[in-house]
Tab-separated table of C-alpha atoms and ligand atoms in Angstrom:
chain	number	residue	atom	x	y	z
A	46	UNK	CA	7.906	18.823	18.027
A	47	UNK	CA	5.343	18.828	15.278
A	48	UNK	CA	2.146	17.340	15.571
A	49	UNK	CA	1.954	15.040	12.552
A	50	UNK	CA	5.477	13.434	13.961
A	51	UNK	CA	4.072	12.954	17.314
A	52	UNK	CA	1.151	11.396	15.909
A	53	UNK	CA	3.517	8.564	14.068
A	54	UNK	CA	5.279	8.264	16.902
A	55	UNK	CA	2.216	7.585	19.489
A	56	UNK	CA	1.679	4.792	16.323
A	57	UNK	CA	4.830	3.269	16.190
A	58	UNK	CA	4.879	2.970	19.873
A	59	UNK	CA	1.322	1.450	19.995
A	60	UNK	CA	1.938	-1.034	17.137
A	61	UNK	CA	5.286	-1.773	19.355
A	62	UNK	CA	3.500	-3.173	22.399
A	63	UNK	CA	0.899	-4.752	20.495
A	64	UNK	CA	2.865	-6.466	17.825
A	65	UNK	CA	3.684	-9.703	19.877
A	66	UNK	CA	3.282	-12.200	17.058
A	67	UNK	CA	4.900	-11.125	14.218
A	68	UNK	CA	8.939	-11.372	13.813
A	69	UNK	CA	9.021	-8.932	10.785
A	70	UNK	CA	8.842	-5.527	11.654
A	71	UNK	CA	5.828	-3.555	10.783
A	72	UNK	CA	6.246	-0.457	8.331
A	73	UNK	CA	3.538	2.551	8.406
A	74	UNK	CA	2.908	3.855	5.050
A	75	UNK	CA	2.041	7.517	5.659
A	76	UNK	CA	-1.300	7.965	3.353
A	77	UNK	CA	-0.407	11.633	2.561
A	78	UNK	CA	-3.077	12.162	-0.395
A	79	UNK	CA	-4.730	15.413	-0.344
A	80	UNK	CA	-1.855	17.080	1.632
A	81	UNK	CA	0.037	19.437	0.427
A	82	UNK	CA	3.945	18.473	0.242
A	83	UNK	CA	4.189	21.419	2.674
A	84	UNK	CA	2.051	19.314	5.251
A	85	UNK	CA	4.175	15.999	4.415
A	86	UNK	CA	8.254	17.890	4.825
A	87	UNK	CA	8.283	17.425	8.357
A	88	UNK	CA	7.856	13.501	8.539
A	89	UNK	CA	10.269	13.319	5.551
A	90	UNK	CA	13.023	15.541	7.652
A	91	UNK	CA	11.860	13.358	10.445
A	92	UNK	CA	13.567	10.495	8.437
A	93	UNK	CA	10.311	8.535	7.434
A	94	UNK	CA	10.627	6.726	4.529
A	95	UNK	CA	7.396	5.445	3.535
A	96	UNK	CA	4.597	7.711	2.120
A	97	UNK	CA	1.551	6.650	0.190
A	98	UNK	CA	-0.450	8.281	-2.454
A	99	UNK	CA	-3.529	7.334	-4.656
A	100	UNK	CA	-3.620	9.533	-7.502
A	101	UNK	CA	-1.118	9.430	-10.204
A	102	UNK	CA	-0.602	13.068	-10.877
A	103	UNK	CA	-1.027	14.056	-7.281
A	104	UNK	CA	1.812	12.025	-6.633
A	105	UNK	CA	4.049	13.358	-9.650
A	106	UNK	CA	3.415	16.986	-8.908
A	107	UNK	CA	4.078	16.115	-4.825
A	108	UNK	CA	6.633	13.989	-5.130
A	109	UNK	CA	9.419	14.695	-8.376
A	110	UNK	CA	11.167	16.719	-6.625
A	111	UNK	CA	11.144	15.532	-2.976
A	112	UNK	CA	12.154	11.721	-4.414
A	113	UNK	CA	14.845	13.239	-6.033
A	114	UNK	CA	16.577	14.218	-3.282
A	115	UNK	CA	16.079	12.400	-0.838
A	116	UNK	CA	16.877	8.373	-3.005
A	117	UNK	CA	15.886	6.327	0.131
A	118	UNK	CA	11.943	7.480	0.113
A	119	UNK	CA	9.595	4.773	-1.148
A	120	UNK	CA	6.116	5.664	-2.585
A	121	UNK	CA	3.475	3.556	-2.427
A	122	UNK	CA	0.594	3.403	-4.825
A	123	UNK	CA	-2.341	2.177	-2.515
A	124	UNK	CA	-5.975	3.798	-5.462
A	125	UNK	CA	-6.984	2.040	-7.890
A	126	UNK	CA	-4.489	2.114	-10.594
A	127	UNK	CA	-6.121	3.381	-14.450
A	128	UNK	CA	-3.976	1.378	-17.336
A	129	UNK	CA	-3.638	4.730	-18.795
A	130	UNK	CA	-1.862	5.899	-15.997
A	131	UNK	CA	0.439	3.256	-15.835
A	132	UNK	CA	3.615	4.739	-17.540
A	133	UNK	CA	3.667	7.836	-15.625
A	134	UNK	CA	2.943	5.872	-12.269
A	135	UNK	CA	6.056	3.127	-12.907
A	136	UNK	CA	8.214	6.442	-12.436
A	137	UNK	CA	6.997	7.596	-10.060
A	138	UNK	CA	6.469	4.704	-7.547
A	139	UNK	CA	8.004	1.786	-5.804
A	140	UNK	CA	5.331	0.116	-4.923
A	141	UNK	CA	2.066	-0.594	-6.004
A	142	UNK	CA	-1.393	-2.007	-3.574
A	143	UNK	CA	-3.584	-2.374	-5.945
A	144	UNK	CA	-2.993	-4.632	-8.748
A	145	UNK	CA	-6.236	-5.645	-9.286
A	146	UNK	CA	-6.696	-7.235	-13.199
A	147	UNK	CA	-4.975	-9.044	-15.804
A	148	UNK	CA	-5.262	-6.231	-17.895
A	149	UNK	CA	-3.402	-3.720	-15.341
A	150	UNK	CA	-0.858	-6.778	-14.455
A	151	UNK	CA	0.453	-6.558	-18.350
A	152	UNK	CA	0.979	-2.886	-18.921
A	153	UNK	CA	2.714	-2.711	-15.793
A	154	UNK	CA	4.821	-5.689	-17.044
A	155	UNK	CA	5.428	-3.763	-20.566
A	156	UNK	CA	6.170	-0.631	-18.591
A	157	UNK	CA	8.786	-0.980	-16.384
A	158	UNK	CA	10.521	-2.973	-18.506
A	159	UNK	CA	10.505	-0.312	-20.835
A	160	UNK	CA	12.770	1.427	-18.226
A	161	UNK	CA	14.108	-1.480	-16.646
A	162	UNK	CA	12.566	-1.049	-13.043
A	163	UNK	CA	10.947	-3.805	-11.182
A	164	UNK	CA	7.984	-2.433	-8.453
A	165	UNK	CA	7.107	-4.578	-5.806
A	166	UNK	CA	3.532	-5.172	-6.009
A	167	UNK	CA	0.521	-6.584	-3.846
A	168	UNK	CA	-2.637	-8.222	-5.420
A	169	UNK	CA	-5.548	-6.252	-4.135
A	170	UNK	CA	-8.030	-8.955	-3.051
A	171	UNK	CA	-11.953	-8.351	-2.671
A	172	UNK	CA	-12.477	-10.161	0.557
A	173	UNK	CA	-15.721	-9.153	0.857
A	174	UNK	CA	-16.638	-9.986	-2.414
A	175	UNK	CA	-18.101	-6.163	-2.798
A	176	UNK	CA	-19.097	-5.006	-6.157
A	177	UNK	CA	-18.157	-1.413	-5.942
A	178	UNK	CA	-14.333	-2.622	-4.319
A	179	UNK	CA	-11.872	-3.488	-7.206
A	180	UNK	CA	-9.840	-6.766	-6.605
A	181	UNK	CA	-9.299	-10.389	-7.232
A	182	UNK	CA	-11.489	-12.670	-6.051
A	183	UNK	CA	-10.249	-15.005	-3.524
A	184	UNK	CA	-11.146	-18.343	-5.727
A	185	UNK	CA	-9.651	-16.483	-8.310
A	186	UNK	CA	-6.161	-15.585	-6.508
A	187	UNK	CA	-4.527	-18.500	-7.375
A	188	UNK	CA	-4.623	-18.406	-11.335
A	189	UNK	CA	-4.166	-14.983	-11.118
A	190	UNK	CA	-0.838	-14.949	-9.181
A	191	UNK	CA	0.442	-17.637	-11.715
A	192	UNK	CA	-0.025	-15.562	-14.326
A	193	UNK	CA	1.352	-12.413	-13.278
A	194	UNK	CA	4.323	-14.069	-11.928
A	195	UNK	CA	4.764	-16.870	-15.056
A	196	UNK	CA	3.420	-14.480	-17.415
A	197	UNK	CA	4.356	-11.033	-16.894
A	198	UNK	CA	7.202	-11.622	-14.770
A	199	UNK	CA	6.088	-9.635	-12.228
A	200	UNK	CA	7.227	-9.048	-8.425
A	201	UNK	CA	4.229	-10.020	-6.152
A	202	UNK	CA	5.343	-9.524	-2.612
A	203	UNK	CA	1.871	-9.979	-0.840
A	204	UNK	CA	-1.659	-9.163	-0.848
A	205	UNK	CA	-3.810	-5.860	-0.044
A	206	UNK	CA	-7.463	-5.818	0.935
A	207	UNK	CA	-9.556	-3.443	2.111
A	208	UNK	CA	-12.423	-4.846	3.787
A	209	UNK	CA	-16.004	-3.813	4.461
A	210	UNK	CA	-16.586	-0.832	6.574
A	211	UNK	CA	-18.102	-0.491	9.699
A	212	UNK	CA	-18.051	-4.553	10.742
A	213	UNK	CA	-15.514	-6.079	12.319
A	214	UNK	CA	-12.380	-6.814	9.811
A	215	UNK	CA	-11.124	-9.368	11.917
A	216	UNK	CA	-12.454	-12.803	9.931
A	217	UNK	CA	-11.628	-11.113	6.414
A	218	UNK	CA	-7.737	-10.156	7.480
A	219	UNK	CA	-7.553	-13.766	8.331
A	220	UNK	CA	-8.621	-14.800	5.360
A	221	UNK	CA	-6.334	-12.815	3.282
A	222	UNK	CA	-3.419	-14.410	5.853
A	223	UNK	CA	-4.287	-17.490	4.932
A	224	UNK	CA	-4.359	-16.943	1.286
A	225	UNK	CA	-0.964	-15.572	1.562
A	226	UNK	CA	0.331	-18.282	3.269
A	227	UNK	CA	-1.048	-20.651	1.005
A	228	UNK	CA	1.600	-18.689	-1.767
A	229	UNK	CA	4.092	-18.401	0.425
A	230	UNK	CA	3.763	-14.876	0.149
A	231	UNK	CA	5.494	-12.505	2.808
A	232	UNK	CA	4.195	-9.307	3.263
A	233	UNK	CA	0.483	-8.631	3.665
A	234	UNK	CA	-0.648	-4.553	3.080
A	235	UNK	CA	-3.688	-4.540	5.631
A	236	UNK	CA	-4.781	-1.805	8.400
A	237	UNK	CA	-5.907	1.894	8.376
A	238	UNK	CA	-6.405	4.434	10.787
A	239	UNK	CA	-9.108	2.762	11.822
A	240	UNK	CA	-7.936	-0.815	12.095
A	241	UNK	CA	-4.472	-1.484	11.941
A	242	UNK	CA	-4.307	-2.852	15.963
A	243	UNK	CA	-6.642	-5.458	14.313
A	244	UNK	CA	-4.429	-6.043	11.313
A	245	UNK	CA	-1.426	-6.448	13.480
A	246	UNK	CA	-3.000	-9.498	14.840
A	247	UNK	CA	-3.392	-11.378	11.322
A	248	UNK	CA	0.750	-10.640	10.915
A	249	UNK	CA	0.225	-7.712	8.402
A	250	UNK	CA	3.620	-6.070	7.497
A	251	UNK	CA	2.692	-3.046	5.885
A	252	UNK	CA	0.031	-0.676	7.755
A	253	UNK	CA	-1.620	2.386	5.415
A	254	UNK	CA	-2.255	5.311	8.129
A	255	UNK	CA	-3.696	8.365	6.865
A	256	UNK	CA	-5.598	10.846	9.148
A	257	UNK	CA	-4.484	9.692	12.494
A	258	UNK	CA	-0.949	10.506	11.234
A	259	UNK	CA	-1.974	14.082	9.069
A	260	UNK	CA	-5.669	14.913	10.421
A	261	UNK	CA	-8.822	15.003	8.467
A	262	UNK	CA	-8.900	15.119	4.938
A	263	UNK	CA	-11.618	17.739	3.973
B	292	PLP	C1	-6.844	6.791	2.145
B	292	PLP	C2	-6.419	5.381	2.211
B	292	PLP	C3	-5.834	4.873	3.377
B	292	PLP	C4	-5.668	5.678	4.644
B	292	PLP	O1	-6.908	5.886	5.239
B	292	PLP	P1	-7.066	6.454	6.737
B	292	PLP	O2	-8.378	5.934	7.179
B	292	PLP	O3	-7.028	7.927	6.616
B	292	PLP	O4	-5.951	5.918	7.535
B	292	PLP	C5	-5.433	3.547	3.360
B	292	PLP	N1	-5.585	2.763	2.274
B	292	PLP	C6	-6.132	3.219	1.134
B	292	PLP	C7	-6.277	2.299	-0.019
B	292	PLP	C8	-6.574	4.537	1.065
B	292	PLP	O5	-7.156	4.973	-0.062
């Protein structure tokens, strides 16, 4: 069997046995940037279904094609999103991680209802209040989500954050539980390679794996 599909199955089983909490099943996003499509066909004719990307053209010139045929793939938008890029990335994806401003929340709102499609979306949240991380500010969540939801009509299924490296993520994923809770929001986009067994135990739903599923990225 290929590598890359052992390596998301060694995942899936791990996050099995560890995932004693949570009643909703988690889904691994397969962070696939940099690869060539070449690199991502065997996890696709594996059956996975979820694949993330963060560049918009990198995902149009990977991904036309493949999404064509095969209607059941989702894509997931998990970079920071440019408003200029926000036409060509409605197309292309399903979901988007990083809504991150007013600004971003309205031209995706004028958009997709240009061609009638309705992304799910998560509100990227700055837990740890770093200035070169985009995202909402927790005391800022609340008025936010209002708006997009009031305002723009928008789909917010959860909240995304990425937290500061190299400490222990453990008291910011709770945070951003609790936040979600408080909005009786149910999905929560939190864990990497590096720290999704962590994520797992602050009920995350959606887990963003890139090079422990496809290697290193040079
Ligand atoms: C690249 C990326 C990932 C995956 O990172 P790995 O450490 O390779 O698992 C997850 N989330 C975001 C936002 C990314 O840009």
């Amino acid at each position: 069997m290929h590598k890359i599909i052992n390596n998301l199955i060694e995942i899936e089983k791990e996050i099995n046995s560890n995932n004693f909490k949570s009643q909703n099943k988690v889904k691994i996003i397969a962070v696939s940037k940099t690869f060539s499509i070449e690199k991502i066909l065997p996890l696709i004719d594996y059956g996975h279904l979820d694949f993330g990307e963060n560049k918009v053209q990198e995902a149009i010139d990977k991904w036309t094609v493949v999404k064509k045929n095969n209607k059941d793939l989702n894509l997931h938008m998990v970079g920071k999103l440019q408003t200029n890029k926000v036409k060509h990335a409605v197309k292309i994806f399903d979901y988007i991680h990083s809504l991150d401003s007013l600004k971003l929340a309205k031209k995706i709102s004028e958009e997709q209802a240009k061609i009638k499609k309705n992304l799910k979306l998560f509100i990227q949240i700055n837990i740890g209040d770093e200035e070169q991380k985009s995202g909402i500010k927790i005391e800022e969540l609340s008025n936010f989500y209002k708006t997009c939801v009031k305002e723009y009509n928008l789909k917010i299924i959860g909240l995304m954050c990425l937290p500061p490296a190299n400490i222990d993520p453990s008291s910011y994923f709770s945070k951003v539980e609790i936040a979600s809770k408080n909005l009786s929001l149910s999905n929560l986009s939190m864990g990497m390679s590096s720290d999704y067994l962590i994520a797992l135990k602050y009920n995350t739903s959606f887990v963003r794996i890139g090079s422990k599923i496809f290697g290193r990225r040079d």
